[in-house]
């Protein structure tokens, strides 16, 4: 009953099963080591009975709250049961061998199995999932909420079962032919099973990951290993340059002299699902700072948003503690990376996000937030942003040496030679002086409304709809549009009233030229404006301009008054039949106009066509459109497109074009976050000039 008050442990899932398996294993082992009844099998069953009896309140709570899952039940069967018999088998062996101090020896053996073996794996492999005979498994980062039973888990529990048999029969292995045969078969099975740990997904050595990815590229400071099926030569060239660019930025800001010849291994996965299978981390990018070899692990879809953040973790190993090359304060680890990368939002600065959410953290609250439990007690977006803002202030106002000292010692007050209260007070003054607008407040409200895994009632209960959505995204990442659309059809049939599902399904129908299906599926009762716009597109493609324009007129006032950025240029892109044709040709038919056709587009369609070319990596079209658009007057509404033009033009060595747009944007009245981003682009252009000269 006590577990019902503890987040995660009150859930009938792997966390509580891990606890039960650990307690049961040690209990059964110690009891078997000194048992006089010698009924070890039945004693183990009785211990299991107690474990499962204790799980009844968790089962009832999960059932009532709707949190009960097949995976949770499976973990409760396949973690405690093998673990209890594993402990009993070790204790029984110690007793049978007449080893002195049987309880102590049994405890030490189980501690080695539970902690020692894990430490060996932890400091040997880059993976973040672990299997263990005592506590079962740790599936990976807690931000990845879906934890399922897998073939690898069952394979490992098969190994536990083999160990139980071997340890059980070992004291009497020579008693008769039957025990000799069982012992020999078990040993052979264990030997062959352990030879396949890598293939079974129990461990993931660096060499194995490199082999699975296949691609390799080397730069001055990096060895890049990537999935050569999903990265083109141009993409690897671009990301190699971005690695070196951020490396230079971070080492300069942190005043680090990088050891000559020391290489960082960067593992670039095709997508999050591949990374989950290989390393245990799905949507969480990570750096195993505890390993001697510098490395980072990122999926392709997350590269643009997290590369700089993760590189801070790698480089900060240079001044981390001697235990695991980091800081005992998780808030300092993540706050440093966030404070340098500043990637919490594309539209608001770290200080603006925090400043908009009052009351600001006190010194006591900030001290807690920098700790492990305080940091993970809040949603990741909140903890990262708050710690990032505080560390960014310290980096701006104090010598970087102070922060490096605090990072290593995990003692902010000692490093800065002043009370934390004073530092927090100064940070608060910075927040007070930070200008805010409605955009900042909306972004801040959204971020601070997030809930952590510990705050969710059903942390691991994933609905069928969410599983299908995840499968749909997986197929898209695999570039298997056929399978993606089939999955989307299943999802739509299951939950057609969900506006977001219907939106994705309707877009798919337009891509597939099923215009009538999309048009009929969207009714006046669908309140999501984007759905009504999609219906207008379907009518245009199916029946022509008049009917489509009639529908668009009925929702035009709602579109004009909407706060959604995606709707801002909806009417302009469809202002007449010609512009609507251009829009639908680009959006649904992958049409790219030549220069003459491009000149016929209005500004909204021109900018979105340029953006589409940037996303698709069509370099010739990007350069053509960007040159043509020099004559138009820039507007802050299109800042994202301008920024990406600068980024790509510089990479393609069209520095005049990149610098032209840098100058043009410099005359705009930009948001503070946009100013940060454009400064980054200026550094990128300057870096590439030098980088390309070195490469040549």
CSV table of C-alpha atoms in Angstrom, one decimal, residues 581-582 585-586 590-602 605-606 609-610 613 618 620-629:
chain,number,residue,atom,x,y,z
A,581,UNK,CA,-3.2,26.6,-58.5
A,582,UNK,CA,0.4,27.4,-57.7
A,585,UNK,CA,0.8,22.3,-57.3
A,586,UNK,CA,3.6,22.9,-54.9
A,590,UNK,CA,5.8,18.6,-55.7
A,591,UNK,CA,6.0,21.2,-58.4
A,592,UNK,CA,9.0,23.5,-58.6
A,593,UNK,CA,8.7,26.5,-60.9
A,594,UNK,CA,11.4,27.8,-63.2
A,595,UNK,CA,12.4,31.5,-62.9
A,596,UNK,CA,9.6,32.8,-65.2
A,597,UNK,CA,6.9,30.8,-63.4
A,598,UNK,CA,8.4,31.8,-60.0
A,599,UNK,CA,8.0,35.5,-61.0
A,600,UNK,CA,4.2,34.9,-61.4
A,601,UNK,CA,3.8,33.8,-57.8
A,602,UNK,CA,2.8,36.3,-55.2
A,605,UNK,CA,3.7,31.5,-52.5
A,606,UNK,CA,7.2,32.5,-53.5
A,609,UNK,CA,8.1,27.6,-52.5
A,610,UNK,CA,11.6,28.7,-51.4
A,613,UNK,CA,13.1,23.8,-51.8
A,618,UNK,CA,17.0,21.3,-54.0
A,620,UNK,CA,19.7,24.9,-57.5
A,621,UNK,CA,16.2,26.0,-56.9
A,622,UNK,CA,17.1,27.5,-53.6
A,623,UNK,CA,19.8,29.7,-55.2
A,624,UNK,CA,17.6,30.6,-58.1
A,625,UNK,CA,14.7,31.7,-55.9
A,626,UNK,CA,16.9,33.5,-53.3
A,627,UNK,CA,18.6,35.5,-56.0
A,628,UNK,CA,15.2,36.4,-57.5
A,629,UNK,CA,13.8,37.6,-54.2
